[in-house]
PDB file of C-alpha atoms in Angstrom:
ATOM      1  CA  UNK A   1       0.000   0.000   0.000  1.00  0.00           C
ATOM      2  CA  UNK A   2       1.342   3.363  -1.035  1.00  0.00           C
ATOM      3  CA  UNK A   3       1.928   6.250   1.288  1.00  0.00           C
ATOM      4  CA  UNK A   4      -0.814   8.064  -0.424  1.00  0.00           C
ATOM      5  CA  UNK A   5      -3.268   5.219   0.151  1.00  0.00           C
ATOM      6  CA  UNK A   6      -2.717   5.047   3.352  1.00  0.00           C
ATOM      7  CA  UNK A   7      -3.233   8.787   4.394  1.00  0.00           C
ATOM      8  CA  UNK A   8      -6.858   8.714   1.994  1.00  0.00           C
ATOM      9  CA  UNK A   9      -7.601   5.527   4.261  1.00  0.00           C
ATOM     10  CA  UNK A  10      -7.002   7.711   7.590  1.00  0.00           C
ATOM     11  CA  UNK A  11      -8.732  10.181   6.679  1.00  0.00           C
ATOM     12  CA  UNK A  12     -11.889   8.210   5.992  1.00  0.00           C
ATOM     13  CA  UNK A  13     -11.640   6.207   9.246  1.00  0.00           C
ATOM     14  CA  UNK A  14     -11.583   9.452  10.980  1.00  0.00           C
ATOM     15  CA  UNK A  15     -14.579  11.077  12.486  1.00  0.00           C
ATOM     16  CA  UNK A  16     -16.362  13.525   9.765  1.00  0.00           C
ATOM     17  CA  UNK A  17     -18.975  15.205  12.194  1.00  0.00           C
ATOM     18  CA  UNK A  18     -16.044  16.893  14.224  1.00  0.00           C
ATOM     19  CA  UNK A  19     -17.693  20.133  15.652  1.00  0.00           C
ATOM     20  CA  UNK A  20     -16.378  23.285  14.278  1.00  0.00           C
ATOM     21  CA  UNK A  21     -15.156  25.902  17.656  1.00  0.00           C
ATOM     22  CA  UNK A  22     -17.978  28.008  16.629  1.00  0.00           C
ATOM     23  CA  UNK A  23     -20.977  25.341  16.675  1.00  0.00           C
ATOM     24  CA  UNK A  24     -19.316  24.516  19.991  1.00  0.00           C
ATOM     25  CA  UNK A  25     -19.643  28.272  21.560  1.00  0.00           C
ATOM     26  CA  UNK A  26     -23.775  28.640  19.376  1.00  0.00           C
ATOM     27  CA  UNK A  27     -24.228  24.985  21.307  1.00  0.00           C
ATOM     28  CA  UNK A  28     -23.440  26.145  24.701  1.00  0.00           C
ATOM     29  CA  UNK A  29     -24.486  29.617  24.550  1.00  0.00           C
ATOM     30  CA  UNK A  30     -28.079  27.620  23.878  1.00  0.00           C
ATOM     31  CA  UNK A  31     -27.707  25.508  26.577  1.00  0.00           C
ATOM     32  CA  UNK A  32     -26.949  28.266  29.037  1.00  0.00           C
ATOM     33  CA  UNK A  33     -30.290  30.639  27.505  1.00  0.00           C
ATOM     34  CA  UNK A  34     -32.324  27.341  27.834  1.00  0.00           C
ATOM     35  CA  UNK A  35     -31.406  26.860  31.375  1.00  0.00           C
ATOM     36  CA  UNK A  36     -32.037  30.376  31.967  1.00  0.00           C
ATOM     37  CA  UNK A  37     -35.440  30.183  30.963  1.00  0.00           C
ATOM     38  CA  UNK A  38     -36.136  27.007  32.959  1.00  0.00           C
ATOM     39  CA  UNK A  39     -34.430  28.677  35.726  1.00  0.00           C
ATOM     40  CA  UNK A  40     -37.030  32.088  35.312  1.00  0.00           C
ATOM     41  CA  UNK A  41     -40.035  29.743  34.839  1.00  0.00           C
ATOM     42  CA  UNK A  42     -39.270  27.899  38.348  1.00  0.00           C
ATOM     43  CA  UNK A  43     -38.997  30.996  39.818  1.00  0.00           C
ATOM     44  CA  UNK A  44     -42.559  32.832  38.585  1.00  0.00           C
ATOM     45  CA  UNK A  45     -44.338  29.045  39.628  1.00  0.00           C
ATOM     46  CA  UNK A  46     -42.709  29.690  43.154  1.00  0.00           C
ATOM     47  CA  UNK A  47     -43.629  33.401  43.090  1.00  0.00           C
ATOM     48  CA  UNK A  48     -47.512  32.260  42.078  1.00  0.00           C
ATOM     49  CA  UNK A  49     -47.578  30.080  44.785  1.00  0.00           C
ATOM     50  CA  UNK A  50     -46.234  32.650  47.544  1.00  0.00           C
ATOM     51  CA  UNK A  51     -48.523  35.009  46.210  1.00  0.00           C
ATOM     52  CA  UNK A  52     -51.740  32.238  46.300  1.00  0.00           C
ATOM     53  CA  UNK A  53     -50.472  31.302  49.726  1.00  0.00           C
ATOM     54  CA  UNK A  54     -50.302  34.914  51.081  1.00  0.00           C
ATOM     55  CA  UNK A  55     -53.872  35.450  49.670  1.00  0.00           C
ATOM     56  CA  UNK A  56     -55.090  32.817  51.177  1.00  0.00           C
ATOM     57  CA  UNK A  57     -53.415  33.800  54.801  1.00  0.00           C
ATOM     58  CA  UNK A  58     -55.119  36.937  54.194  1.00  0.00           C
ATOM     59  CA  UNK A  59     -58.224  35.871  53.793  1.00  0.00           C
ATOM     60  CA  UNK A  60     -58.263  33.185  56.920  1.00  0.00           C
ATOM     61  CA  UNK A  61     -56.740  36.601  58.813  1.00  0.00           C
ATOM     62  CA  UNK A  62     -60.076  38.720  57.452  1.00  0.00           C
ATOM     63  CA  UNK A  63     -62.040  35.559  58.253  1.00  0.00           C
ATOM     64  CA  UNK A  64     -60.931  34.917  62.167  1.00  0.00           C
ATOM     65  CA  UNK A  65     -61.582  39.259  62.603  1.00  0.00           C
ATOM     66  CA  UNK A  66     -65.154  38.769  60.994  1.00  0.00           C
ATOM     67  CA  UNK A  67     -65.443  36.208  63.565  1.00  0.00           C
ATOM     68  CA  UNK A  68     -63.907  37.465  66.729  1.00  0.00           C
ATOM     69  CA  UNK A  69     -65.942  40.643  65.889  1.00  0.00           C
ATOM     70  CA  UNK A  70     -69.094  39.027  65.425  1.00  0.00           C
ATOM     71  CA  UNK A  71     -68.862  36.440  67.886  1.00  0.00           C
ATOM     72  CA  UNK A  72     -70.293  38.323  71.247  1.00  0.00           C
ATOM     73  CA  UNK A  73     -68.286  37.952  74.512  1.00  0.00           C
ATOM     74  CA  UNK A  74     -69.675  36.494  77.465  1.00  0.00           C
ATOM     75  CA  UNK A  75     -70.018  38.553  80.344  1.00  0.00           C
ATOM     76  CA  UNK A  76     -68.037  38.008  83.742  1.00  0.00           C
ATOM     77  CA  UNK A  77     -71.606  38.156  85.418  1.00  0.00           C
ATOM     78  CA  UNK A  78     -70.722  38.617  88.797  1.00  0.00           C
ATOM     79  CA  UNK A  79     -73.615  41.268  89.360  1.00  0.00           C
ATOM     80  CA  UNK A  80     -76.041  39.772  87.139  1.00  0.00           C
ATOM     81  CA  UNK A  81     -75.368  36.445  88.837  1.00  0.00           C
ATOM     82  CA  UNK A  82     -75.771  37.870  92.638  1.00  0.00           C
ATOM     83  CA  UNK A  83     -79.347  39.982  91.092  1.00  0.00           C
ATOM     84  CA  UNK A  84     -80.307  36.445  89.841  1.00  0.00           C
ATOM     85  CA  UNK A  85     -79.629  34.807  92.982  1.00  0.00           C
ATOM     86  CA  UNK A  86     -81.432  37.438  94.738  1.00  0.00           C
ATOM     87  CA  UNK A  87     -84.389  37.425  92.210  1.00  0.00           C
ATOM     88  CA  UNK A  88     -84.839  33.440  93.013  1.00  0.00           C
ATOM     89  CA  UNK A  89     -84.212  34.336  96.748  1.00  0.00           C
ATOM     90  CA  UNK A  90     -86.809  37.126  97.398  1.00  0.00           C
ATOM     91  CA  UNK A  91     -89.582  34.439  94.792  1.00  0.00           C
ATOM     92  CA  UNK A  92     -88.877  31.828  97.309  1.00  0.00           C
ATOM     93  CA  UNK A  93     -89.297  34.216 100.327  1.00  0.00           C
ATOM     94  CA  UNK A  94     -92.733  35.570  98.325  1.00  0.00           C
ATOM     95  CA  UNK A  95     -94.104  31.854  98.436  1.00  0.00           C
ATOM     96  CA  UNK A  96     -93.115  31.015 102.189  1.00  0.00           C
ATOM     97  CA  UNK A  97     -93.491  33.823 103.937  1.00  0.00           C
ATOM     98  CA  UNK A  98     -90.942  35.919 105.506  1.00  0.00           C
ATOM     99  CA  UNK A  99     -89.554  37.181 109.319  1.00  0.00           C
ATOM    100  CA  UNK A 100     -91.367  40.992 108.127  1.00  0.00           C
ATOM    101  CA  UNK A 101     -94.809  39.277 107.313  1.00  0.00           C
ATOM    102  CA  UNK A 102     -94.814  37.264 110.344  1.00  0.00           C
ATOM    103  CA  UNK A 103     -94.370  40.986 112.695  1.00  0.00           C
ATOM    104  CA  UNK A 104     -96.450  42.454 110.639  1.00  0.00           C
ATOM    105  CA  UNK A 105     -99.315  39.797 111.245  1.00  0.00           C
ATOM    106  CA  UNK A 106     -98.336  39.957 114.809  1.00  0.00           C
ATOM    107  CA  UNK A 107     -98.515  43.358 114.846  1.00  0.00           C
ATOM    108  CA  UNK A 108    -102.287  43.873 113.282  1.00  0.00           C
ATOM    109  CA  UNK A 109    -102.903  40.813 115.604  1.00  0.00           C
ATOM    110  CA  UNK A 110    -102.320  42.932 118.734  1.00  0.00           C
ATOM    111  CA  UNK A 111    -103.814  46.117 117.338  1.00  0.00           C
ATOM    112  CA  UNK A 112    -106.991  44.166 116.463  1.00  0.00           C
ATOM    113  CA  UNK A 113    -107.329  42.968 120.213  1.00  0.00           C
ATOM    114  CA  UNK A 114    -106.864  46.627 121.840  1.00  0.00           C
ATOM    115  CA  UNK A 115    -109.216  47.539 119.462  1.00  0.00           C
ATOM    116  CA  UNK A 116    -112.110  45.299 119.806  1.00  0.00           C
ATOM    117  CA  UNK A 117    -114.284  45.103 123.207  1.00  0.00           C
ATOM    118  CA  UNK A 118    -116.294  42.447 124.436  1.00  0.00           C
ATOM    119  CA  UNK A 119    -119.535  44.453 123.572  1.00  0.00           C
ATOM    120  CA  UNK A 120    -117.958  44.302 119.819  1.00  0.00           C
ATOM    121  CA  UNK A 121    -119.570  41.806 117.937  1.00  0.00           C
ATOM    122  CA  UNK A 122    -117.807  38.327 116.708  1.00  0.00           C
ATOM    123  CA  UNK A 123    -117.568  38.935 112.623  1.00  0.00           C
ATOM    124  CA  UNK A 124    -115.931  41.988 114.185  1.00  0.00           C
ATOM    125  CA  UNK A 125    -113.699  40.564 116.663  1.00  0.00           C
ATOM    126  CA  UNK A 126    -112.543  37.639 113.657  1.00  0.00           C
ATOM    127  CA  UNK A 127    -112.037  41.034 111.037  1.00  0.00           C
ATOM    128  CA  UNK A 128    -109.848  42.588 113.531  1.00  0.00           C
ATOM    129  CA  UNK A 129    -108.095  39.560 115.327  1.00  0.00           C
ATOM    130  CA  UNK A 130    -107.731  37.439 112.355  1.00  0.00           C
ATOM    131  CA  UNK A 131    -108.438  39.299 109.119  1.00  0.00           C
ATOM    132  CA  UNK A 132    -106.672  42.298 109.006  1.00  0.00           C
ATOM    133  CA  UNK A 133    -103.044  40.136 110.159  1.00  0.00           C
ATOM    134  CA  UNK A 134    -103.961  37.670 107.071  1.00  0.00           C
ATOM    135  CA  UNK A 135    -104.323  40.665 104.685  1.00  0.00           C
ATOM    136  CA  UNK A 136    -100.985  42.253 105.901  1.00  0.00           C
ATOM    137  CA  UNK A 137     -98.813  39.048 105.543  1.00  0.00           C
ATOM    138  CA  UNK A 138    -100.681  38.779 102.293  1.00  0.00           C
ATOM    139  CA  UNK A 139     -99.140  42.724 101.211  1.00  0.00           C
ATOM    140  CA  UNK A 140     -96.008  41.835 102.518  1.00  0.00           C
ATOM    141  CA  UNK A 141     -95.388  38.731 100.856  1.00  0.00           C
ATOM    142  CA  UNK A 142     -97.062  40.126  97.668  1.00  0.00           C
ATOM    143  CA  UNK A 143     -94.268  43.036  98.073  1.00  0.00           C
ATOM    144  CA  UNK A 144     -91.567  40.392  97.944  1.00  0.00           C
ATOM    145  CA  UNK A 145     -92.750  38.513  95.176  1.00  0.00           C
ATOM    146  CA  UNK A 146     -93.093  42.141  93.156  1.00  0.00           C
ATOM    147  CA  UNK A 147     -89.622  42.882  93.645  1.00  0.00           C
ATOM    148  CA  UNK A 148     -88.594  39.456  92.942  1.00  0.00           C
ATOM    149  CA  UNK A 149     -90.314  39.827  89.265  1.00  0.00           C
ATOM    150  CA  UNK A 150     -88.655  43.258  89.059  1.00  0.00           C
ATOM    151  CA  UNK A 151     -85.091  42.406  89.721  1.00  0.00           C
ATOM    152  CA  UNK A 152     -85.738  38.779  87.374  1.00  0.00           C
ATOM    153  CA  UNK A 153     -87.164  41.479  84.596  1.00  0.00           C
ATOM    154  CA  UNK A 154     -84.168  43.751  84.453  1.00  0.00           C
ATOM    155  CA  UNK A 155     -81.609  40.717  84.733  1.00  0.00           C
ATOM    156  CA  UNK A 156     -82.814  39.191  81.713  1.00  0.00           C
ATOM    157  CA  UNK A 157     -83.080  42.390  79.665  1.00  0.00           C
ATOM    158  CA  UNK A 158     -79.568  44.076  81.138  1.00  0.00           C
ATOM    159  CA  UNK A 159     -77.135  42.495  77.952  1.00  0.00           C
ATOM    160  CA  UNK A 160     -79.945  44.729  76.087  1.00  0.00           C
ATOM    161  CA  UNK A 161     -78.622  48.162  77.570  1.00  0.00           C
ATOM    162  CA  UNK A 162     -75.296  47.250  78.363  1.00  0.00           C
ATOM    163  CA  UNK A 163     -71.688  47.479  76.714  1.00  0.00           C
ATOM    164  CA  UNK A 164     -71.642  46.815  73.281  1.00  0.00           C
ATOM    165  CA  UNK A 165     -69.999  43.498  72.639  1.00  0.00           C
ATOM    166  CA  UNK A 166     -71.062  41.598  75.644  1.00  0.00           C
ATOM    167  CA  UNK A 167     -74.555  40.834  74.815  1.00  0.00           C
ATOM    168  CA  UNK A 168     -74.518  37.160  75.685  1.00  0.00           C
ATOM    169  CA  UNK A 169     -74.926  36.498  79.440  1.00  0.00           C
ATOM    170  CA  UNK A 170     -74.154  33.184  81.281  1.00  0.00           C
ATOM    171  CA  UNK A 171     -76.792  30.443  80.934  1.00  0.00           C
ATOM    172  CA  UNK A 172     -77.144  29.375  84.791  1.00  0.00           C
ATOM    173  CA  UNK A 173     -77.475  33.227  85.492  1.00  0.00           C
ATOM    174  CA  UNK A 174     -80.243  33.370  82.808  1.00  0.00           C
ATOM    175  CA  UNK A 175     -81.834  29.867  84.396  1.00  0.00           C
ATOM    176  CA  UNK A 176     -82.103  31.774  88.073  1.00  0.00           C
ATOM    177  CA  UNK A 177     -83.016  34.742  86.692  1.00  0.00           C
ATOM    178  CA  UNK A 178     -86.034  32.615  85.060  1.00  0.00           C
ATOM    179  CA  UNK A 179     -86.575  30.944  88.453  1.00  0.00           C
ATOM    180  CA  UNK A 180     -86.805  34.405  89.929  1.00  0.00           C
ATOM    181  CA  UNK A 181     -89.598  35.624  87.612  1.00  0.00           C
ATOM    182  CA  UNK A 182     -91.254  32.719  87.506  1.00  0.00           C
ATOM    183  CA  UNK A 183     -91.209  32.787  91.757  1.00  0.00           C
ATOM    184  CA  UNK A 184     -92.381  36.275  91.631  1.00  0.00           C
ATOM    185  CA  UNK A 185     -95.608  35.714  89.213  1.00  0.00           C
ATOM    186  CA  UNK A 186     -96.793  32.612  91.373  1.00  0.00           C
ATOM    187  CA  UNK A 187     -95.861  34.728  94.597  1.00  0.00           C
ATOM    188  CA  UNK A 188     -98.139  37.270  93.272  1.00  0.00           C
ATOM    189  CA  UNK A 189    -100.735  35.173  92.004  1.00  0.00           C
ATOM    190  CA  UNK A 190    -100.736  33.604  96.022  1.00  0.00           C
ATOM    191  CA  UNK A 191    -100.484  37.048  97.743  1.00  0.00           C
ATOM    192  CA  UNK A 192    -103.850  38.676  95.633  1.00  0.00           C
ATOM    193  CA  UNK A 193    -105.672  34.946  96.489  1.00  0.00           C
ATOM    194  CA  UNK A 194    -104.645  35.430  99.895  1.00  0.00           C
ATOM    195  CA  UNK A 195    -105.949  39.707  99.915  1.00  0.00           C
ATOM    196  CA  UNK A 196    -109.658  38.901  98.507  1.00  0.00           C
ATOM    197  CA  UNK A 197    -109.720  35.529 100.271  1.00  0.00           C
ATOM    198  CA  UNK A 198    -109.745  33.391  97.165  1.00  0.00           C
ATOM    199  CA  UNK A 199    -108.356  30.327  98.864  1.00  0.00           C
ATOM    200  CA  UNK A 200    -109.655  30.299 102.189  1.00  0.00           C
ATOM    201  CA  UNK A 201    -112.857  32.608 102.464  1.00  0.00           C
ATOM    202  CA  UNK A 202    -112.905  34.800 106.173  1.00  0.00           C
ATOM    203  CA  UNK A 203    -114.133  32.503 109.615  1.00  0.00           C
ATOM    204  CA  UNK A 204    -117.922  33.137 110.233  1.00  0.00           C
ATOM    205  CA  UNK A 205    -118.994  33.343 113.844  1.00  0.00           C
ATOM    206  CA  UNK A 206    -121.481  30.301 114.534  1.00  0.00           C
ATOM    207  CA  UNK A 207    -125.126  31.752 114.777  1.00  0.00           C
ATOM    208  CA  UNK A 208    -126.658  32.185 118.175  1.00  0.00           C
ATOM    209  CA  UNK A 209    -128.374  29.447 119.973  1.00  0.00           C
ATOM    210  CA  UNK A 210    -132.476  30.378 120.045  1.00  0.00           C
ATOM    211  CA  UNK A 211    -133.158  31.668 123.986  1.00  0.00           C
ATOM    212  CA  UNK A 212    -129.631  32.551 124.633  1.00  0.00           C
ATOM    213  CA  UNK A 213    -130.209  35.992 125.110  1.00  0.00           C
ATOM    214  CA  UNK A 214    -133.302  35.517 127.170  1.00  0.00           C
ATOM    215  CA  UNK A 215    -131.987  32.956 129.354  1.00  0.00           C
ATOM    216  CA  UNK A 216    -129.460  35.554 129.938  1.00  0.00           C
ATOM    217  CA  UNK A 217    -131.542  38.158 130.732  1.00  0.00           C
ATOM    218  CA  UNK A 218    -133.513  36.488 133.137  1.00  0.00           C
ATOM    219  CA  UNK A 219    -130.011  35.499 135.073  1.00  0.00           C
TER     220      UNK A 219
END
């Protein structure tokens, strides 16, 4: 084989898609714009997701101040719960009667028997004795029974006038407030039965025996 063969053959066997220094720098120079892009484009997906995510915050944020402001707060009730208390207290006092009802019956008692003679006739001996002290502890008890509605009445309707913001009260203060009114409207419902004699009508004096006055007169 000649020396000319041989250098044809060479050249043959040797690589004919050999890149030329500038395809090399167009090739990278691609490369490095392509990865630029894909670099950018990762970027504005992570920038649309901190901005959905920071929406989103913001609206749980407007959310949770919608609620906190529409959400009323409960009330410490310290005074509302001592007015209930009392409210239930004075109904129950209404119903059985009281240490001022019992003078006060006491009292009419005795002013009914320095009152009334023997020469005074029975119905008015039982009006005096009897009648008047049951109409007093009837007053007296209805008196309790009014304030207990009263002070039940402005319990439940206080949130109404009160701070804005606290308009929800305690439920056991609401329950004995309830108990009060309800305490007070049966109290006076018992005290104006008890005043016109509804339940128990005024003792009657037994009529005289026939000849009891002339047996006495001939004594």
């Amino acid at each position: 084989m000649t020396a000319t063969a041989k250098s044809k053959t060479d050249e043959a066997a040797s690589p004919t898609d050999e890149l030329d220094p500038a395809d090399a720098v167009a090739a990278d120079e691609a490369a490095a714009e392509e990865a630029e892009e894909e670099a950018k484009a990762e970027r504005a997906t992570e920038k649309d997701g901190s901005a959905v995510t920071a929406e989103d915050s913001d609206d749980d944020d407007l959310i949770a101040d919608d609620d906190e402001e529409v959400a009323p707060r409960v009330s410490s009730g310290v005074a509302a719960g001592a007015a209930a208390v009392v409210s239930a207290v004075l109904g129950l006092s209404a119903l059985t009667g009281t240490w001022t009802s019992r003078i006060a019956a006491e009292r009419e008692t005795l002013m009914g028997q320095l009152t009334t003679t023997q020469t005074s006739s029975p119905a008015d001996q039982i009006s005096a004795v009897y009648g008047n002290a049951w109409h007093t502890t009837a007053l007296v008890n209805g008196g309790f029974a009014l304030l207990a509605l009263v002070v039940g009445i402005v319990v439940l309707i206080r949130p109404a006038f009160g701070t804005p913001g606290i308009s929800k009260q305690a439920g056991w203060v609401r329950s004995v407030a309830w108990a009060g009114v309800a305490l007070g409207v049966v109290g006076i419902i018992m005290s104006l039965g008890m005043y016109f004699d509804l339940f128990a009508s005024m003792p009657t004096p037994p009529p005289a025996a026939p000849g009891a006055g002339g047996a006495g007169a001939g004594s």
